[in-house]
XYZ file of C-alpha atoms in Angstrom:
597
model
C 29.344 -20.616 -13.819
C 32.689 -19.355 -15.368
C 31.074 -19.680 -18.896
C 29.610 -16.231 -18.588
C 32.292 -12.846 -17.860
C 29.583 -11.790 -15.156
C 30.668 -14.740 -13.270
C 34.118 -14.374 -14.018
C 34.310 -11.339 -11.888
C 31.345 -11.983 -9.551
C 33.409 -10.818 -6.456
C 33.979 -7.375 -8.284
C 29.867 -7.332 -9.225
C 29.237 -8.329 -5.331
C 30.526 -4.906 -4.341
C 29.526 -2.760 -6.702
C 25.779 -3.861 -5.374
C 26.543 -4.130 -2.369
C 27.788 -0.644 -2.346
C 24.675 0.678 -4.409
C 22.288 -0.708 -1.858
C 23.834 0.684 0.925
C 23.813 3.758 -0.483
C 20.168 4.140 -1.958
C 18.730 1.487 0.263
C 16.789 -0.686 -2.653
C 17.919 -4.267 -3.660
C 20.138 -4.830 -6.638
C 20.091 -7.769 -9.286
C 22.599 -8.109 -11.518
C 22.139 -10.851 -14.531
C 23.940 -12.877 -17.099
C 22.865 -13.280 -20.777
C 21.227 -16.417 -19.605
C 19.195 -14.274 -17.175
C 21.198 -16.244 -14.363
C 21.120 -14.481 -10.709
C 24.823 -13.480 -10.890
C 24.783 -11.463 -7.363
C 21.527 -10.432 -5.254
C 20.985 -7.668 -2.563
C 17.776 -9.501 -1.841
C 14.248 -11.011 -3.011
C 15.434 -14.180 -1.235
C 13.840 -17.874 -3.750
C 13.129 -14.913 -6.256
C 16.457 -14.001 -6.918
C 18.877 -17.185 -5.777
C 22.525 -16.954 -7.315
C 23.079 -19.166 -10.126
C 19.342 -20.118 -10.820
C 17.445 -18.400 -13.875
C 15.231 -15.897 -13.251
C 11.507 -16.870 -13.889
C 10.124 -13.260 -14.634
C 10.274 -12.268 -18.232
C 11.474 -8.313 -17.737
C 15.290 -8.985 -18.549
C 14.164 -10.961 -21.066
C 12.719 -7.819 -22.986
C 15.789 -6.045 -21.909
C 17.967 -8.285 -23.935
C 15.104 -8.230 -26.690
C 14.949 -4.356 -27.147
C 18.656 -3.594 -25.863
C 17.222 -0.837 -23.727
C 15.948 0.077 -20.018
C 12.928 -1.314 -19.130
C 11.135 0.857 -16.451
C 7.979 -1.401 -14.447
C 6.180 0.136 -11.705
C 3.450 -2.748 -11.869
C 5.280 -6.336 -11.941
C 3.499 -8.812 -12.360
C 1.145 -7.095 -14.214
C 3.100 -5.267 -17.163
C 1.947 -5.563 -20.724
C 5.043 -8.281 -20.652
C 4.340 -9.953 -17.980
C 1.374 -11.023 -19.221
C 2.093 -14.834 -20.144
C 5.160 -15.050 -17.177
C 3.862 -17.266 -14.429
C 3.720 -15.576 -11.917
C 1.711 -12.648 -13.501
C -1.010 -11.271 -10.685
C 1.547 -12.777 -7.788
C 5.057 -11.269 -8.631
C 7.140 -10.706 -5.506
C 8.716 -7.729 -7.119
C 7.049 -4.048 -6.140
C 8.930 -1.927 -9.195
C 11.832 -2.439 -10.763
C 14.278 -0.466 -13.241
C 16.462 -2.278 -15.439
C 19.441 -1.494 -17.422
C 21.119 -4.114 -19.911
C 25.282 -4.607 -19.479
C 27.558 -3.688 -22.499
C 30.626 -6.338 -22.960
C 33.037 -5.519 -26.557
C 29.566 -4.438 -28.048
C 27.401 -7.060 -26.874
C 24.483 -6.983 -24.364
C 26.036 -9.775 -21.770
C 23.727 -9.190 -18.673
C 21.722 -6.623 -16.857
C 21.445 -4.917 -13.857
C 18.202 -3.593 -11.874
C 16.885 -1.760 -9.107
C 14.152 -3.683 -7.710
C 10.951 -2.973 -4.798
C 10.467 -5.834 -2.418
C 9.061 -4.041 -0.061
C 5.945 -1.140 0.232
C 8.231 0.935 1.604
C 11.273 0.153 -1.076
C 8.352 0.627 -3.542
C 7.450 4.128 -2.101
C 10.742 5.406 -2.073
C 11.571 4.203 -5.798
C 8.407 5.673 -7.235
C 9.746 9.238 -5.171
C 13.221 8.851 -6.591
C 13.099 6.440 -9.669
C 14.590 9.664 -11.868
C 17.585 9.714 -9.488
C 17.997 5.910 -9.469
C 17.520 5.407 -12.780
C 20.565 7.683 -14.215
C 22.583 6.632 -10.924
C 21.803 3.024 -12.156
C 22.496 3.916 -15.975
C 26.354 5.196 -15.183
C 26.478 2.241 -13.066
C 25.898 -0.139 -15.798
C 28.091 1.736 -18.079
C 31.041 1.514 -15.412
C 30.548 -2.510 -15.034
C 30.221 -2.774 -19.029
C 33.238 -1.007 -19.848
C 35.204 -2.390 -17.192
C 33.915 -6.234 -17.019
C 36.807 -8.288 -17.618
C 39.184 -6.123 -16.273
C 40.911 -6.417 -12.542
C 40.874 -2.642 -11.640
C 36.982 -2.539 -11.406
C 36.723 -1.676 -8.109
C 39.109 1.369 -8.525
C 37.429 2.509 -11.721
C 34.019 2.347 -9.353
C 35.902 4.511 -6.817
C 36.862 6.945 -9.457
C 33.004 7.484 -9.733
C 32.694 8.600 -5.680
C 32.662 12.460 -7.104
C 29.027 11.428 -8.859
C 28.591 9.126 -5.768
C 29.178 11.956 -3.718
C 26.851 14.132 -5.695
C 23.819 11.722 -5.029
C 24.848 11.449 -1.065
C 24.902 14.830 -0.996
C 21.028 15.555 -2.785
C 19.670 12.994 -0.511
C 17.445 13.508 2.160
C 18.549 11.335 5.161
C 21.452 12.297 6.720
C 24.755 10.116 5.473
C 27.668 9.400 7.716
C 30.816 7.209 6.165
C 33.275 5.604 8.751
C 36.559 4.083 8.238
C 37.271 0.912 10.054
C 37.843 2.151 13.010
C 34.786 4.635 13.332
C 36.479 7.865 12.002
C 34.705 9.776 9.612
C 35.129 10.169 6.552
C 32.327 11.697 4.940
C 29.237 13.913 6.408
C 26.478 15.187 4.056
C 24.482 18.545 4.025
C 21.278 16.944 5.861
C 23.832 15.494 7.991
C 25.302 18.826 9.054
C 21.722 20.370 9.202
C 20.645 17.298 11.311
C 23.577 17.376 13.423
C 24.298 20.993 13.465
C 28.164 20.536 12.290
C 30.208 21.342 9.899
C 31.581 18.834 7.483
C 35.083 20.151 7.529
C 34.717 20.152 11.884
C 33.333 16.161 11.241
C 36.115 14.911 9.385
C 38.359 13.064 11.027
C 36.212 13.010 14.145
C 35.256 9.744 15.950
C 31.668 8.990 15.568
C 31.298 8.441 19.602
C 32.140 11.695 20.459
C 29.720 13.221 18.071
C 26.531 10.280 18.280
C 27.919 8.110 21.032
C 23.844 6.346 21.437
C 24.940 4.787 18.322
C 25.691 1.023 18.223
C 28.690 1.315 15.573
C 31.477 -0.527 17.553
C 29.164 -3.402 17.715
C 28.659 -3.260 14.051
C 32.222 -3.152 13.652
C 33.006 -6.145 15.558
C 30.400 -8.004 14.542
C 29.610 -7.142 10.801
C 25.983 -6.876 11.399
C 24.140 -3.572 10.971
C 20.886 -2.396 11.848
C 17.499 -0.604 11.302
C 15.553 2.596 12.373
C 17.541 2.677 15.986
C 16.038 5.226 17.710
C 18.292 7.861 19.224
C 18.500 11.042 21.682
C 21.416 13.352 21.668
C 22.406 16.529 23.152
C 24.144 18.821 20.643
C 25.322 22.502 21.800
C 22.549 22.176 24.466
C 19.907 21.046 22.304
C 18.423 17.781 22.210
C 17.418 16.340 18.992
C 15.963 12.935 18.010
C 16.806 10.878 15.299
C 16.181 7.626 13.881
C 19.581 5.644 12.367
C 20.404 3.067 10.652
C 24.275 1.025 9.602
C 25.190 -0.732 6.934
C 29.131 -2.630 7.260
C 31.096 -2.155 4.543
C 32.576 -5.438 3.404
C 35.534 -6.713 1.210
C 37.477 -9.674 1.023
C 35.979 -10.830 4.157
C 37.251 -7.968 6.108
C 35.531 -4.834 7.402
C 36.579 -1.712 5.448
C 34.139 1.178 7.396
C 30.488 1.392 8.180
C 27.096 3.719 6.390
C 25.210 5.276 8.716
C 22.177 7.225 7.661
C 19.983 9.345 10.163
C 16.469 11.092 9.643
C 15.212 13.405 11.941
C 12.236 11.354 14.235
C 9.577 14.828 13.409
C 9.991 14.028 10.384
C 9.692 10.831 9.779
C 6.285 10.840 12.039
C 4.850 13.442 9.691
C 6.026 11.201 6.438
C 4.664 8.084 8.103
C 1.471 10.084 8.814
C 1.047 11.285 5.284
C 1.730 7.691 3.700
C -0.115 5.751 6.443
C -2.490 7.889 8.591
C -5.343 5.336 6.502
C -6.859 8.957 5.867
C -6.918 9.167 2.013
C -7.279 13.296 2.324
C -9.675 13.083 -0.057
C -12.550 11.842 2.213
C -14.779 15.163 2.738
C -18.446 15.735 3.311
C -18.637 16.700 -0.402
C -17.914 12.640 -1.296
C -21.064 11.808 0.499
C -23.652 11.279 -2.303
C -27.116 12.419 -1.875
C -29.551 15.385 -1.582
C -32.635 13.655 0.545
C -33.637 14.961 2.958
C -32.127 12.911 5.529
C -28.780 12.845 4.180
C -28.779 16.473 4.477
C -29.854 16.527 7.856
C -26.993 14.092 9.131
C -24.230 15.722 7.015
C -25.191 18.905 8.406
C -24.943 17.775 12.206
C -21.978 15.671 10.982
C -20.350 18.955 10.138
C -20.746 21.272 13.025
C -19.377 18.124 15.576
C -16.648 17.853 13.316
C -15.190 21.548 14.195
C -15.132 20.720 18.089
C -13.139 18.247 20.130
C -16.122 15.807 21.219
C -16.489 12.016 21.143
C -19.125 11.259 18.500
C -20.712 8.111 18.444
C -21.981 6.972 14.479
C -25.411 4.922 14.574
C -26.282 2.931 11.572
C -26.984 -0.663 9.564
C -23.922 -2.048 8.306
C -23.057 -0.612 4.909
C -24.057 2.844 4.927
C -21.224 4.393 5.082
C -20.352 4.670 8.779
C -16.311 4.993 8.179
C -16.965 7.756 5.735
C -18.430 9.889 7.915
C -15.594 9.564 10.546
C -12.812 9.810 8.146
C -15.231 13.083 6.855
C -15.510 14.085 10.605
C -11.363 14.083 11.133
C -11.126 15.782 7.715
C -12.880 18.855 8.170
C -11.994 19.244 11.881
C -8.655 21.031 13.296
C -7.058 17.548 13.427
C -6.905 17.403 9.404
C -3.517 17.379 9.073
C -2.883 14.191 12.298
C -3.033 11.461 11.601
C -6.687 9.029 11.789
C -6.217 5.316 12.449
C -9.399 2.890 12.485
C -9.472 -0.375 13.397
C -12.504 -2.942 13.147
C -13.448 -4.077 17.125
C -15.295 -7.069 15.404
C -12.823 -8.197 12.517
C -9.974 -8.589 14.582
C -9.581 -12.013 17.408
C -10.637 -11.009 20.942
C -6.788 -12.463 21.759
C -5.395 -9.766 19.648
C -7.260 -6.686 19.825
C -5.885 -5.733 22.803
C -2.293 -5.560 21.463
C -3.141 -3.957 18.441
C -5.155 -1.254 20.572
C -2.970 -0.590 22.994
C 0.565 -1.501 21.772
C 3.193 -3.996 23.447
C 6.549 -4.150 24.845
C 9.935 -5.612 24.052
C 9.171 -9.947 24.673
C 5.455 -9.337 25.985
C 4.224 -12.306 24.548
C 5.931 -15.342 22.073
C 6.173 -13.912 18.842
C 6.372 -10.344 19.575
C 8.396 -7.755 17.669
C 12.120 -7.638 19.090
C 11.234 -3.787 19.394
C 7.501 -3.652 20.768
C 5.029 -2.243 19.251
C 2.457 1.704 19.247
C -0.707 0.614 19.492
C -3.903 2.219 17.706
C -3.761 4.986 20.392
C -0.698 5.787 20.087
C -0.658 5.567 16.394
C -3.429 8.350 15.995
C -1.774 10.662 18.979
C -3.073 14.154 18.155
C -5.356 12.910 15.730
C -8.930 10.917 15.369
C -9.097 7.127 16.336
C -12.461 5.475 14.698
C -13.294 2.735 16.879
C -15.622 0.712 14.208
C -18.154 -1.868 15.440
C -17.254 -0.910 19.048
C -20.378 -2.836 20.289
C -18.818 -6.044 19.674
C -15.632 -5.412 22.184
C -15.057 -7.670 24.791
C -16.133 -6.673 28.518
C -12.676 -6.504 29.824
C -11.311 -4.013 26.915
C -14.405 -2.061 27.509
C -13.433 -1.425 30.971
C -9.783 -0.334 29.352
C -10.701 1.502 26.916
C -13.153 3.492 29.280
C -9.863 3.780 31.725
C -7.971 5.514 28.486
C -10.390 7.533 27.775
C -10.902 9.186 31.354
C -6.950 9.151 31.942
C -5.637 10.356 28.466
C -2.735 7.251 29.521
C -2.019 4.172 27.851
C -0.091 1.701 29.078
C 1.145 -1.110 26.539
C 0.950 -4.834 26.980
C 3.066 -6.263 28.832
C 4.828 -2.397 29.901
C 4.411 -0.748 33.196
C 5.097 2.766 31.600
C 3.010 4.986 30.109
C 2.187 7.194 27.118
C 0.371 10.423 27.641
C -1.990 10.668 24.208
C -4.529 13.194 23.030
C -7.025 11.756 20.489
C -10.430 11.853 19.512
C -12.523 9.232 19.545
C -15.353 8.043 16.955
C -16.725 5.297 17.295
C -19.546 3.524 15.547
C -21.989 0.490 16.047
C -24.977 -1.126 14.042
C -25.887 -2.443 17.458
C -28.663 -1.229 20.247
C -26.431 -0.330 22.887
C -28.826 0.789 25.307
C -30.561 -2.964 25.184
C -26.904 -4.032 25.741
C -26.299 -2.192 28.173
C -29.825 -3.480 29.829
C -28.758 -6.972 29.339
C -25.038 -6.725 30.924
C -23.314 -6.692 27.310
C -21.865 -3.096 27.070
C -20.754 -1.341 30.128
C -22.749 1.354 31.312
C -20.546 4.287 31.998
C -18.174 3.659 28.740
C -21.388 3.938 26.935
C -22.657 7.670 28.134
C -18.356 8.146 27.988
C -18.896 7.240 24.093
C -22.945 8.569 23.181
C -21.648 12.415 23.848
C -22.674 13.411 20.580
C -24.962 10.400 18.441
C -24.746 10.951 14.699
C -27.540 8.635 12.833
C -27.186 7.582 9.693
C -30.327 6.812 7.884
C -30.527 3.401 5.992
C -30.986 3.399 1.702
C -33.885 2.265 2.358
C -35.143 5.500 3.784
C -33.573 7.797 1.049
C -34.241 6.565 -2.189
C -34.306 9.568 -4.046
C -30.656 8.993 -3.823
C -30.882 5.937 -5.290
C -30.030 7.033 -8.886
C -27.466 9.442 -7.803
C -25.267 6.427 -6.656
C -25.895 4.488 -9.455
C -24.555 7.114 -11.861
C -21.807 7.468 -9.441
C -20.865 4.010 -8.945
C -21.352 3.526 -12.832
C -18.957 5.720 -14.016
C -15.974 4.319 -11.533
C -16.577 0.449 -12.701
C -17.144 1.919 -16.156
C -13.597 3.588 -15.921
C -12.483 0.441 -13.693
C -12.969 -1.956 -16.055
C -12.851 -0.327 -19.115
C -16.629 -0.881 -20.711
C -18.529 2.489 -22.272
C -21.133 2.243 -19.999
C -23.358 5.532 -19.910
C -26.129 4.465 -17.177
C -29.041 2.402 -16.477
C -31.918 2.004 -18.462
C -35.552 3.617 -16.937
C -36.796 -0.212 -16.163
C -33.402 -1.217 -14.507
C -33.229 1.777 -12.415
C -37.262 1.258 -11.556
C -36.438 -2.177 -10.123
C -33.026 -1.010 -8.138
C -35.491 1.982 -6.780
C -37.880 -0.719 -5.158
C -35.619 -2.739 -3.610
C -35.577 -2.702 -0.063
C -31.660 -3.002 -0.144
C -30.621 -4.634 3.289
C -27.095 -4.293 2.797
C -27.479 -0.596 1.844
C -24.915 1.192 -0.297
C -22.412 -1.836 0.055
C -25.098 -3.800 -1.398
C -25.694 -1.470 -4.034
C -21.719 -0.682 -4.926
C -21.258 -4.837 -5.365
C -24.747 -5.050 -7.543
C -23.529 -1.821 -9.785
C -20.255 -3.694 -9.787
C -22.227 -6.942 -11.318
C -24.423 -5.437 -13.301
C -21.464 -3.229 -15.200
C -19.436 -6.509 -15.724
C -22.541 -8.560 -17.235
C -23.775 -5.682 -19.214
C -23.335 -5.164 -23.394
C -23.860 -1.737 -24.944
C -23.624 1.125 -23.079
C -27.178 0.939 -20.942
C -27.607 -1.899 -18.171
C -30.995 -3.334 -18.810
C -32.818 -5.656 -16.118
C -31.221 -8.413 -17.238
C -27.832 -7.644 -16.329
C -29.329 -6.967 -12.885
C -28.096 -9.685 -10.454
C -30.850 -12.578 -9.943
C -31.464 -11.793 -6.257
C -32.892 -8.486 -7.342
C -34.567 -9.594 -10.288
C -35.908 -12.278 -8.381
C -37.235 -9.887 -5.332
C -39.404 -7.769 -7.407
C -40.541 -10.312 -9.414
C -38.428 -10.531 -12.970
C -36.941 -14.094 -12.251
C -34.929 -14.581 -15.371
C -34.093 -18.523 -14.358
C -35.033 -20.953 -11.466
C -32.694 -19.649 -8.594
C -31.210 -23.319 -8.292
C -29.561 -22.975 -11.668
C -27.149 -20.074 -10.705
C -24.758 -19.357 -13.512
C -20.773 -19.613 -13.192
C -19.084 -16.636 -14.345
C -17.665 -19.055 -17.087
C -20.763 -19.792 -18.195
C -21.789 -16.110 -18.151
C -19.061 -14.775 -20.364
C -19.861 -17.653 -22.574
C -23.716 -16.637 -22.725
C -22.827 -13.078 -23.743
C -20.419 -13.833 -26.049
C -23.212 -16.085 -28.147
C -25.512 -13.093 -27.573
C -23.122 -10.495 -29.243
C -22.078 -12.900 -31.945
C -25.520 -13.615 -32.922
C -26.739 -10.136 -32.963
C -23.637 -8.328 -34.875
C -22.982 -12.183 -36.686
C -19.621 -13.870 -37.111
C -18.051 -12.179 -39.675
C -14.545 -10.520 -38.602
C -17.033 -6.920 -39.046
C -19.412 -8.495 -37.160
C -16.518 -10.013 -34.352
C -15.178 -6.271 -33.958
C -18.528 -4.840 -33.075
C -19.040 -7.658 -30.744
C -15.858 -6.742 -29.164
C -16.814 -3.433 -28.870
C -20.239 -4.041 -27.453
C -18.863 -6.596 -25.018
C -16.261 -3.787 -23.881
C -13.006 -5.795 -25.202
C -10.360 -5.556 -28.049
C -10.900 -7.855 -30.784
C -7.844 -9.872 -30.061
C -9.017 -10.607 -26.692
C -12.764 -11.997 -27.827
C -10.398 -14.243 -30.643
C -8.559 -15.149 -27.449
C -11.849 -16.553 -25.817
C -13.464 -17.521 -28.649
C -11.201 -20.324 -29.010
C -10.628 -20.988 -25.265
C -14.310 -22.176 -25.576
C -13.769 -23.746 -28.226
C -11.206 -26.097 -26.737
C -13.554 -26.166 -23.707
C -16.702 -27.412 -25.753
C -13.739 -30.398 -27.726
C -12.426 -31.693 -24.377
C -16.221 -31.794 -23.228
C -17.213 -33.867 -26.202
C-alpha cells in the first residue's frame, strides 16, 4: 500500500475522517488514484480498506478533476454501465478530488448509507459540501507532510463556525469529561452559558449521561434518552457520544443532544406515512356517488369519532382515511396505518402494540412504540381489520375502551389518545354471526360507516381517471401520451373492473408502456380486457413476454416510418425513446436473433 502518498500517511487521513464524521454525523471515504479504500467511516464490503472501489463516481472525479455531487447512486447518468446500477448501497454522496504537487492523487466523499444519513445530507449538502471542499484542500496541501494533524487543528475556528450553525446541541470533553466546548443550541437546550460551561464537568451539568463509560470503554452510543432538571425545569433530550481517538488512546468525547419535542415533531413530519398532500380534492370523480361519500367523508372528518371505511379492495379505502386525518383537527399529528392482513398473525401484535427491552429473541436492545403509540394524538388506520385474529380483537377492543396500552412483554403502560379508522372489504355482521369478529369491538368500530361505492357503480368517472392516471405514467415514463382514443376508452367504460381503480391504475400503467404515438388505441389495451369485451387480439395461451413486446413494436415503428436513420428518429420518437437508445436495442436483438440461429 505505500506506493500511493494517501497510504503513506493513512494514520493522519484516519483522523481527519474520523473527526469529520463525528462532527456532521455522515460516513467519510477517502481514495487513492487507484480508487483504493484508503480509510472508511463506514459502508462496511462497500468500502473495505485496501480493495478498489467498484462504483464508477471517483472515477469521473479523476476524469473531470472536479466535485461530483449524486443524490441518486446507482442510478446517475454515470452509473449507468457500473454493476451495481439499480442496487447501489450508497444513498447520496458528494465527492471532492485530492490535490498532491498539482496532481489529482485521490478523493474524498461524503456518503448516505442510511435513509436517515440520506435525509440529513439532502437538508445540509450546501454546508457539507464547502465543509468537505476546505477539507480536501487541507489534506492536499498538507499530504506528505508530518504536521497534518496540527494544520487540521488550525482549521477548528471554521470547525467551530459549522458546530456553532448546527442544530443539535454539541458538547466537546477532554479526557477526563471537562468541557471544552458548548454550542448556541447547546446553551439554548441546556439553558447555560458557554463561558459558565467551560471548564465544568459534564456530570454536574447532564449527570443521566453515560460518558464515564464511554471513556473507559471507547465505545459511544446512540439517541440515549435523557431527563434532567435544570434551574427547576425539567427538560428532555435525546444524546448521543462519539470517543475521540488517537494513537490508541482516548483524547475527549462528542456529545450531541436534540431536544425529544423536537425530534417527535421532525420524526412526525418525515415519517407520520401522511404525505400532506392527501385531501378530499385528490379523490377523482364527480358521480353521483362519489359525491355523496366524500361529502359524509368530510363532515366525520371534523369530529373525534371512530369511522369504519366499507368497500371492495382497490377503491381507494386508505385515501379516504389519510383524507379523513387531513382535513380533521389532527392534521398536523401524526397518522400511522398498518395492514391487519399483510402482516404474520405472530407479529402483528408487536408491531401494534410495541415491546419491551428482551421481550422476545431478536428484539431491539431498546424495545420498541408500537402503532398506537406511534400515532399518539393523531389517526391510526387499522386497514383490513376484518382479518385480525380473535385474541387481538379482544385487545384492541380493551385499548380502545381504556385509552392504555401496554407493550409486549411490559407491565407498564402508555396513556394514548388516537383516532381510529379502520376499514374492511369484509361482511362483518355475517362474521360476527358466524363467531369470526367479536361482537362488541364491532359496534366499538361501526360508530360512523363510510361506504365506498365500487368503479363499477360510477363509471362516469371512468374517463376522468384515465386522463388522470395518463398524464402521471406519461410524465413517469417519459412517452407524449395525450389520452385514449374514443374506441379504447369505450371498451375500458364496459368493463366490469373487479379490481376497481387498482385495476385500472396497473391497466393505464400497461397500456401507456405498450402504446406508440400519443393516443392508446385498443390494442395497447391489456389482453384480459380486450379479451372480456370481445376484441381478442391473440389466443390467450400465447401471452407475450415483455421482450417479445418491445420487439413487436419496434418492427411496427420501423416499418411504418422505414429504416432509414430519418425514418429510425421518428421511430424513436413515436416509441417515446432517444435515438441512441432504439440503436441500443436494435442491435441487442440483433445479437438475440444470431445466438438463436
Amino acid at each position: 500500500m505505500g506506493s500511493s502518498v494517501l497510504f503513506d500517511v493513512q494514520e493522519e487521513v484516519n483522523l481527519v475522517a474520523e473527526a469529520i464524521k463525528s462532527v456532521l454525523n455522515i460516513e467519510v471515504i477517502i481514495y487513492d488514484r487507484n480508487k483504493r479504500v484508503v480509510t472508511s467511516t463506514g459502508g462496511g464490503e462497500h468500502a473495505r480498506v485496501g480493495e478498489t472501489v467498484r462504483g464508477h463516481i471517483i472515477g469521473e472525479v479523476f476524469r473531470t478533476e472536479e466535485p461530483v455531487f449524486n443524490f441518486n447512486p446507482g442510478f446517475h447518468s454515470i452509473c449507468q454501465s457500473c454493476e451495481l446500477v439499480g442496487n447501489c448501497p450508497e444513498k447520496a454522496d458528494v465527492s471532492f478530488p485530492l490535490y498532491h504537487e498539482g496532481e489529482i492523487v485521490g478523493a474524498i466523499s461524503l456518503t448516505a448509507f442510511s435513509n436517515d444519513q440520506m435525509t440529513e445530507f439532502r437538508q445540509k449538502y450546501s454546508a457539507f459540501s464547502n465543509y468537505l471542499e476546505k477539507m480536501a484542500d487541507l489534506i492536499s496541501h498538507k499530504i506528505t507532510s508530518s504536521t497534518i494533524l496540527k494544520k487540521y487543528i488550525s482549521t477548528s475556528r471554521m470547525l467551530e463556525v459549522s458546530i456553532q450553525s448546527m442544530y443539535e446541541g454539541i458538547l466537546a470533553l477532554d479526557q477526563n469529561g471537562y468541557i471544552s466546548e458548548l454550542n448556541r443550541s447547546g446553551e439554548k437546550m441546556l439553558q447555560l452559558k458557554r463561558e459558565e460551561a467551560l471548564g465544568v464537568n459534564i456530570e454536574d451539568v447532564l449527570p443521566e449521561l453515560p460518558i464515564q463509560k464511554v471513556l473507559s470503554t471507547g465505545t459511544g452510543y446512540n439517541d440515549h434518552p435523557l431527563t434532567s432538571v435544570i434551574d427547576g425545569t425539567e427538560i428532555q433530550l435525546v444524546g448521543s457520544a462519539t470517543p475521540l481517538i488517537h494513537d490508541s488512546h482516548i483524547i475527549g468525547v462528542v456529545v450531541s443532544f436534540k431536544d425529544l419535542n423536537e425530534v417527535r415533531n421532525l420524526v412526525y413530519s418525515i415519517t407520520s406515512e401522511d404525505d400532506n398532500k392527501s385531501s378530499f380534492d385528490m379523490i377523482i370523480g364527480d358521480s353521483d356517488s362519489i359525491i355523496r361519500t366524500k361529502q359524509t367523508a368530510k363532515k366525520v372528518a371534523q369530529t373525534d369519532s371512530t369511522v369504519i371505511i366499507l368497500g371492495e379492495s382497490g377503491t381507494g379505502k386508505e385515501l379516504f382515511a389519510r383524507s379523513i386525518h387531513h382535513e380533521s383537527p389532527r392534521a398536523d399529528k401524526p397518522f400511522r396505518a398498518i395492514n391487519c392482513a399483510a402482516i404474520p398473525e405472530h407479529l402483528l401484535e408487536s408491531e401494534l402494540f410495541g415491546y419491551s427491552e428482551g421481550a422476545f429473541t431478536g428484539a431491539n436492545k431498546k424495545g420498541k412504540p408500537g402503532k398506537f403509540e406511534m400515532a399518539n394524538e393523531g389517526t391510526l388506520f387499522l386497514d383490513e381489520i376484518g382479518d385480525m385474529p380473535l385474541h387481538l380483537q379482544v385487545k384492541i377492543l380493551r385499548v380502545l375502551e381504556e385509552k392504555r396500552v401496554e407493550r409486549v412483554g411490559s407491565n407498564e403502560v402508555v396513556d394514548i389518545n388516537v383516532r381510529i379508522v379502520a376499514a374492511t372489504n369484509k361482511n362483518l355482521e355475517k362474521m360476527v354471526e358466524t363467531g369470526e369478529f367479536r361482537e362488541d369491538l364491532y359496534y366499538r368500530l361501526n360508530v360512523i360507516p363510510l361506504h365506498i361505492p365500487p368503479l363499477k357503480e360510477r363509471v362516469s368517472d371512468i374517463p376522468k381517471l384515465l386522463n388522470h392516471f395518463a398524464v402521471h405514467y406519461s410524465e413517469l415514463l417519459e412517452k407524449p401520451i395525450r389520452g385514449f382514443t374514443k374506441e379504447a376508452e369505450g371498451i375500458l367504460k364496459d368493463y366490469t373492473w373487479p379490481g376497481n381503480i387498482r385495476e385500472l391504475q396497473n391497466a393505464v400503467e400497461y397500456a401507456v408502456n405498450m402504446a406508440i404515438g400519443p393516443w392508446v388505441k385498443t390494442e395497447y389495451l391489456p389482453p384480459r380486457i380486450k379479451d372480456k369485451n370481445g376484441e381478442t387480439s391473440q389466443p390467450t395461451d400465447a401471452i407475450m413476454t415483455l421482450e417479445e413486446m418491445e420487439e413487436k413494436l419496434i418492427e411496427q415503428a420501423l416499418s411504418e416510418y422505414g429504416e432509414t436513420v430519418e425514418g429510425k428518429r421518428k421511430a424513436a420518437e413515436a416509441l417515446g425513446i432517444n435515438l441512441a437508445t432504439l440503436y441500443r436495442k436494435i442491435n441487442k436483438l440483433k445479437k438475440l436473433r444470431e445466438m438463436q440461429n
